[in-house]
Tab-separated table of C-alpha atoms in Angstrom:
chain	number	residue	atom	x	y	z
S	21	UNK	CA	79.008	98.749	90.500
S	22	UNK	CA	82.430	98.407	91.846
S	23	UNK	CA	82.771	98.076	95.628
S	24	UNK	CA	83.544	96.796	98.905
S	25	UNK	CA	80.682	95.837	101.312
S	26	UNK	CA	80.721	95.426	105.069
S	27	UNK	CA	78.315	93.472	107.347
S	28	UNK	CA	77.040	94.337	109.836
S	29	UNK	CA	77.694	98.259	109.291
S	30	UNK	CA	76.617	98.607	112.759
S	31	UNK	CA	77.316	95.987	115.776
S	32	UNK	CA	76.701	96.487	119.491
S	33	UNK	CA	77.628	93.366	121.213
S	34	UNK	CA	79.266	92.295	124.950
S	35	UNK	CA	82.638	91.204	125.970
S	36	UNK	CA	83.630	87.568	125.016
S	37	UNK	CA	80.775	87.149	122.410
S	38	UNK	CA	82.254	85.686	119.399
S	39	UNK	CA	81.902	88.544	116.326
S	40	UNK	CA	82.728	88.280	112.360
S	41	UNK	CA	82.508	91.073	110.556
S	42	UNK	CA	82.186	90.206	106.309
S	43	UNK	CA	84.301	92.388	103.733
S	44	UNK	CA	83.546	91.303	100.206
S	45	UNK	CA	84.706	92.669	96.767
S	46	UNK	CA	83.434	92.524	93.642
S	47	UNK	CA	86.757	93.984	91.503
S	48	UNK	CA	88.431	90.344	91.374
S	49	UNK	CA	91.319	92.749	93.628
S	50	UNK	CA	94.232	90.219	94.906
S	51	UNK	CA	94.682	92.174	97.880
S	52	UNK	CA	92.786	92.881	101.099
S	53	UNK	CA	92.741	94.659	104.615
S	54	UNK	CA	91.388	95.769	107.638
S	55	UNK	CA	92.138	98.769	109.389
S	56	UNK	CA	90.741	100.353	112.474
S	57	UNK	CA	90.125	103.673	112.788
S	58	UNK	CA	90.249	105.583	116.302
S	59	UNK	CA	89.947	109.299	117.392
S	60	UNK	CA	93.482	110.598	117.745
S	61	UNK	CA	95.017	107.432	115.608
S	62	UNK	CA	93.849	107.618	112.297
S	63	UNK	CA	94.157	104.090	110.545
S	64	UNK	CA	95.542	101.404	111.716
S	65	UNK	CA	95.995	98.123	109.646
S	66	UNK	CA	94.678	95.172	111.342
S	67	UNK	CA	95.813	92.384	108.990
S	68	UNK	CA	96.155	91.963	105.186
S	69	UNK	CA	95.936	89.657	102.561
S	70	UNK	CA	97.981	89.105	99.613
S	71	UNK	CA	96.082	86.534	97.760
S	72	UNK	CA	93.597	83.177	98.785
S	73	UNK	CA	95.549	81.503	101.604
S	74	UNK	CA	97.989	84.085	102.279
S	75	UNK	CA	97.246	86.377	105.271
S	76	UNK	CA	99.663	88.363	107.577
S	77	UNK	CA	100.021	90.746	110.680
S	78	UNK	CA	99.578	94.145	110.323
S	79	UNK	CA	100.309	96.776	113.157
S	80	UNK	CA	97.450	95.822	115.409
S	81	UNK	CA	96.695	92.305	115.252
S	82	UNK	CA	96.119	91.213	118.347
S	83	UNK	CA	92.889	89.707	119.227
S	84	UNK	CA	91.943	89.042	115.405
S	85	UNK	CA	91.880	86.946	113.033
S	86	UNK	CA	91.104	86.809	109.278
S	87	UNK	CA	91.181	83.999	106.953
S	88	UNK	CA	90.796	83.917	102.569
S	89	UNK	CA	89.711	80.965	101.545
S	90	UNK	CA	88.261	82.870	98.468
S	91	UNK	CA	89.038	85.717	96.695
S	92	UNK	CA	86.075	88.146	96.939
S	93	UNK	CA	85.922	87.616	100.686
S	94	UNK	CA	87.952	88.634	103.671
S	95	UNK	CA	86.300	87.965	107.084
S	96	UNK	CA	87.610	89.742	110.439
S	97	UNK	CA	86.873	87.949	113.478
S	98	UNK	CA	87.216	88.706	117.186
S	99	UNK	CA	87.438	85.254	119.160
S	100	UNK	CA	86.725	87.242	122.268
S	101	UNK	CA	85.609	90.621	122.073
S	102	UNK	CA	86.677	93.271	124.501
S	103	UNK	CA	85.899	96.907	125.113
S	104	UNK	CA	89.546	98.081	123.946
S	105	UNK	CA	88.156	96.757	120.048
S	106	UNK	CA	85.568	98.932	120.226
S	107	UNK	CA	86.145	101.165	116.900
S	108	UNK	CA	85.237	101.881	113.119
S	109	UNK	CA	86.846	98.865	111.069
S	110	UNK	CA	87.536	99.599	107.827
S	111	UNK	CA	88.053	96.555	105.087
S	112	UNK	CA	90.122	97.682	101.963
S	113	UNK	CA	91.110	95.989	98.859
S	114	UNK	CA	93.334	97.113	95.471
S	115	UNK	CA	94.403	95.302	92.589
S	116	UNK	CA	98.297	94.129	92.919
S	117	UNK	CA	98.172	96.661	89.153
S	118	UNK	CA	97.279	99.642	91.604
S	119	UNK	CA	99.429	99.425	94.167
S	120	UNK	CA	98.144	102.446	96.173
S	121	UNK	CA	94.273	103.193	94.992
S	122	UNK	CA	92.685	101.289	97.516
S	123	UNK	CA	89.231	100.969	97.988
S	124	UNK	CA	87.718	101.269	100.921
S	125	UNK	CA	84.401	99.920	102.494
S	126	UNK	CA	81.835	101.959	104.303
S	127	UNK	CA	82.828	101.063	107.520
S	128	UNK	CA	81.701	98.848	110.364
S	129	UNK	CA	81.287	100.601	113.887
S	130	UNK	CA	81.660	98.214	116.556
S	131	UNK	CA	80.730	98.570	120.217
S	132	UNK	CA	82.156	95.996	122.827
S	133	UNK	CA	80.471	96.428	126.283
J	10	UNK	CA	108.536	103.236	114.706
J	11	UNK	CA	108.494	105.377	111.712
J	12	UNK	CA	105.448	108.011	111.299
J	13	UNK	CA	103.406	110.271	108.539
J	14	UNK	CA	101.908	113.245	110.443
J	15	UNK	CA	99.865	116.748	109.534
J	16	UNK	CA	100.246	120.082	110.668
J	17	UNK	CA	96.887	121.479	111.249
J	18	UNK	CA	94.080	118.998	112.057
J	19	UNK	CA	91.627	121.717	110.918
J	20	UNK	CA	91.261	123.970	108.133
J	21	UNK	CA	88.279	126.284	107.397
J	22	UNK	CA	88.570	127.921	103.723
J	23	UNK	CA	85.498	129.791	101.780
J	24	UNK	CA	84.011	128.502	99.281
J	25	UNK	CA	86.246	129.311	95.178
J	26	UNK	CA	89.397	129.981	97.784
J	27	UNK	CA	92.151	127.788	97.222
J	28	UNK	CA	93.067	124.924	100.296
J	29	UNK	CA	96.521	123.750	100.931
J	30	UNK	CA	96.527	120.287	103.514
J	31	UNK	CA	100.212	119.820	104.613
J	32	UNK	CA	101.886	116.402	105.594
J	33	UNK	CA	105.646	115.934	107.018
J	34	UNK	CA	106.679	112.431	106.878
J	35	UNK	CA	109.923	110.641	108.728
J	36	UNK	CA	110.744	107.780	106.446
J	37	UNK	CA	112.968	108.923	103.869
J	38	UNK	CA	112.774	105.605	102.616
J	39	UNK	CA	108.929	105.631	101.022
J	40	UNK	CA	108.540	105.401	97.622
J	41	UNK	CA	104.646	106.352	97.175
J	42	UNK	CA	102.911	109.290	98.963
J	43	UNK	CA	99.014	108.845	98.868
J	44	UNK	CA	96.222	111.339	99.707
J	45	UNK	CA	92.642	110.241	100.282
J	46	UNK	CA	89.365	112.003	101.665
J	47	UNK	CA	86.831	110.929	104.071
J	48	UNK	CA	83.864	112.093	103.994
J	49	UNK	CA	81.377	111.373	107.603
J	50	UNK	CA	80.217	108.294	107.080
J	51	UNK	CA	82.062	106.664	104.509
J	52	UNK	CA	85.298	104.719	104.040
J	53	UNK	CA	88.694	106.864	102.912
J	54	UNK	CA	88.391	107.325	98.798
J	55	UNK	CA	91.634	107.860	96.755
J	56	UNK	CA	92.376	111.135	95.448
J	57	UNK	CA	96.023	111.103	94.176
J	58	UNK	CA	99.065	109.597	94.239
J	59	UNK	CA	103.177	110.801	93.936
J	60	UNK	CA	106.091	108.282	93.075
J	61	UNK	CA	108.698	110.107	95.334
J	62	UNK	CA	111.040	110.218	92.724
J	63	UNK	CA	108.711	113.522	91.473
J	64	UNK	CA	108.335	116.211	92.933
J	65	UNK	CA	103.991	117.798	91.396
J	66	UNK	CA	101.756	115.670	90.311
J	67	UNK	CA	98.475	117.335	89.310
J	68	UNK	CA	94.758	115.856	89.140
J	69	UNK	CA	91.144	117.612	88.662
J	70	UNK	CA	91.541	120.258	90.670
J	71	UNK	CA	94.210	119.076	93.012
J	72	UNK	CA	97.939	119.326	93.059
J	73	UNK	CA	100.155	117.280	95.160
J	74	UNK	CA	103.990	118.630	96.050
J	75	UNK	CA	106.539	116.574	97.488
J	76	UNK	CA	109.817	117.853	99.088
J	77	UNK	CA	111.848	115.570	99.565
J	78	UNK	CA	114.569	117.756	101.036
J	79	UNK	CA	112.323	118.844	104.626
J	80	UNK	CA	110.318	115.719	104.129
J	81	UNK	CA	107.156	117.576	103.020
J	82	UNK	CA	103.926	116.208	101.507
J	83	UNK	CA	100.570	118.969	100.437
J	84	UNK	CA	97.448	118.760	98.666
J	85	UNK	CA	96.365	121.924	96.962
J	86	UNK	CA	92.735	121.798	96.139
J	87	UNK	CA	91.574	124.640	93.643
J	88	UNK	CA	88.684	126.460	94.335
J	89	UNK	CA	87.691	124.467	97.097
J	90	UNK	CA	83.484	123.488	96.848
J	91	UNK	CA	81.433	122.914	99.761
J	92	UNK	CA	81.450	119.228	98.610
J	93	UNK	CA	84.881	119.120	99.487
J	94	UNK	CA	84.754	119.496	103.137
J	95	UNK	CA	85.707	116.313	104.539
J	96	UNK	CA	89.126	114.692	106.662
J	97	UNK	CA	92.294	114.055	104.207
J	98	UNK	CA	94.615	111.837	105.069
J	99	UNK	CA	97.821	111.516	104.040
J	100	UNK	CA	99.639	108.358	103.811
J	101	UNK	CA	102.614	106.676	102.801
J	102	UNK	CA	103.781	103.274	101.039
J	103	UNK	CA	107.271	101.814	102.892
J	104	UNK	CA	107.400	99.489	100.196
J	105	UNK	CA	108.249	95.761	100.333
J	106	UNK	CA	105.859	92.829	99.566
J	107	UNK	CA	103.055	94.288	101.851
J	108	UNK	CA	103.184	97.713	100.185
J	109	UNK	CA	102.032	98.700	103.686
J	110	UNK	CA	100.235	101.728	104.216
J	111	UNK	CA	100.771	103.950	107.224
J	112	UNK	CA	98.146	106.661	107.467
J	113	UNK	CA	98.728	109.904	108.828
J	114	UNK	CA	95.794	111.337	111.651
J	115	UNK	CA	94.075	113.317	109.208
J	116	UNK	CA	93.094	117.183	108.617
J	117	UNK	CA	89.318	118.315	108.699
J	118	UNK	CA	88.795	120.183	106.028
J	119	UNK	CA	85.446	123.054	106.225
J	120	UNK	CA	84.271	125.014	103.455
J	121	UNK	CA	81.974	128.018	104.278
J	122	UNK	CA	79.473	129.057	101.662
């Protein structure tokens, strides 16, 4: 089956605790993001990916980071935590074919106390 | 910064009525306008898509219209089913190598039996 997982889909944690959260994708899709999603905001991309190796800022990146170093995966990490990142993270990836059917994961909910 | 927002964040509809979702949009200078639906718990899923150099586009049961003219983006779901309540989000594509994605903050959508 076609899709985009998330891990953990639930993650309480405290401030300053070092967090990944693991998109993967099993469509062989070039492209990849994160978005967060807030009450009042709607989505917000984090940081995308283009391709393996090639990452860039989105609209909120601060206090993230991401790497590629293959394909399927796309990792979002927060160095430090802090209660402002607490939110539902969506990862997202589409074929460069498709330009606008993205697919979305099922969501991550973090809390940062 | 520019912006994709919705005129009603909630719309309650019976169930074999017809739904319209509207969307205005600001940046004149998007080429794609996208449409996806959330249901609670899951990621944003694709619906349907418009090039903005059209003006309907139609899918299974949905219809998207784009005026360009007041800047105006709606869904029109047909006979609306209790499986499609859910939060639809419009969003737009500013182009350019990121084919960003800025989401508007989403209408609830309710279907009463």
């Amino acid at each position: 089956e076609a899709q985009v997982t998330q891990n953990p889909r639930y993650l309480i944690t405290v401030t300053g605790k070092k967090l990944t959260v693991t998109c993967s994708q099993n469509m062989n899709h070039e492209y990849m993001s994160w978005y967060r999603q807030d009450p009042g905001l709607g989505l917000r991309q984090i940081y995308y990916s283009m391709n393996v190796e090639v990452t860039d800022k989105g609209d909120v990146p601060e206090g993230y980071k991401v790497s590629r170093k293959e394909k399927r995966n796309f990792p979002l990490i927060l160095e430090s935590p802090s209660p402002n990142q607490t939110s539902l993270y969506f990862c997202a990836s589409r074929s460069r074919a498709t330009r606008h059917e993205q697919f979305f994961g099922p969501g991550t909910r973090l809390t940062v106390l | 910064g520019e912006s994709v927002g919705l005129h009603l964040p909630t719309l309650s509809v019976q169930e074999g009525d017809n739904s319209i979702i509207n969307c205005a949009y600001s940046n004149s200078a998007s080429d794609y306008f996208i449409w996806y639906k959330q249901e609670s718990g899951k990621g944003p899923q694709f619906i349907i898509d418009i090039r903005s150099n059209m003006d309907k586009r139609q899918g299974q049961r949905v219809t998207v219209l784009l005026n360009k003219t007041v800047k105006h983006l709606s869904l029109q779901i047909a006979a609306t089913q209790p499986g499609d309540s859910a939060v639809y989000f419009c969003a737009e594509n500013s182009g350019g190598s990121n084919y960003k994605l800025t989401f508007g903050k989403g209408t609830l959508l309710t279907v009463n039996p």
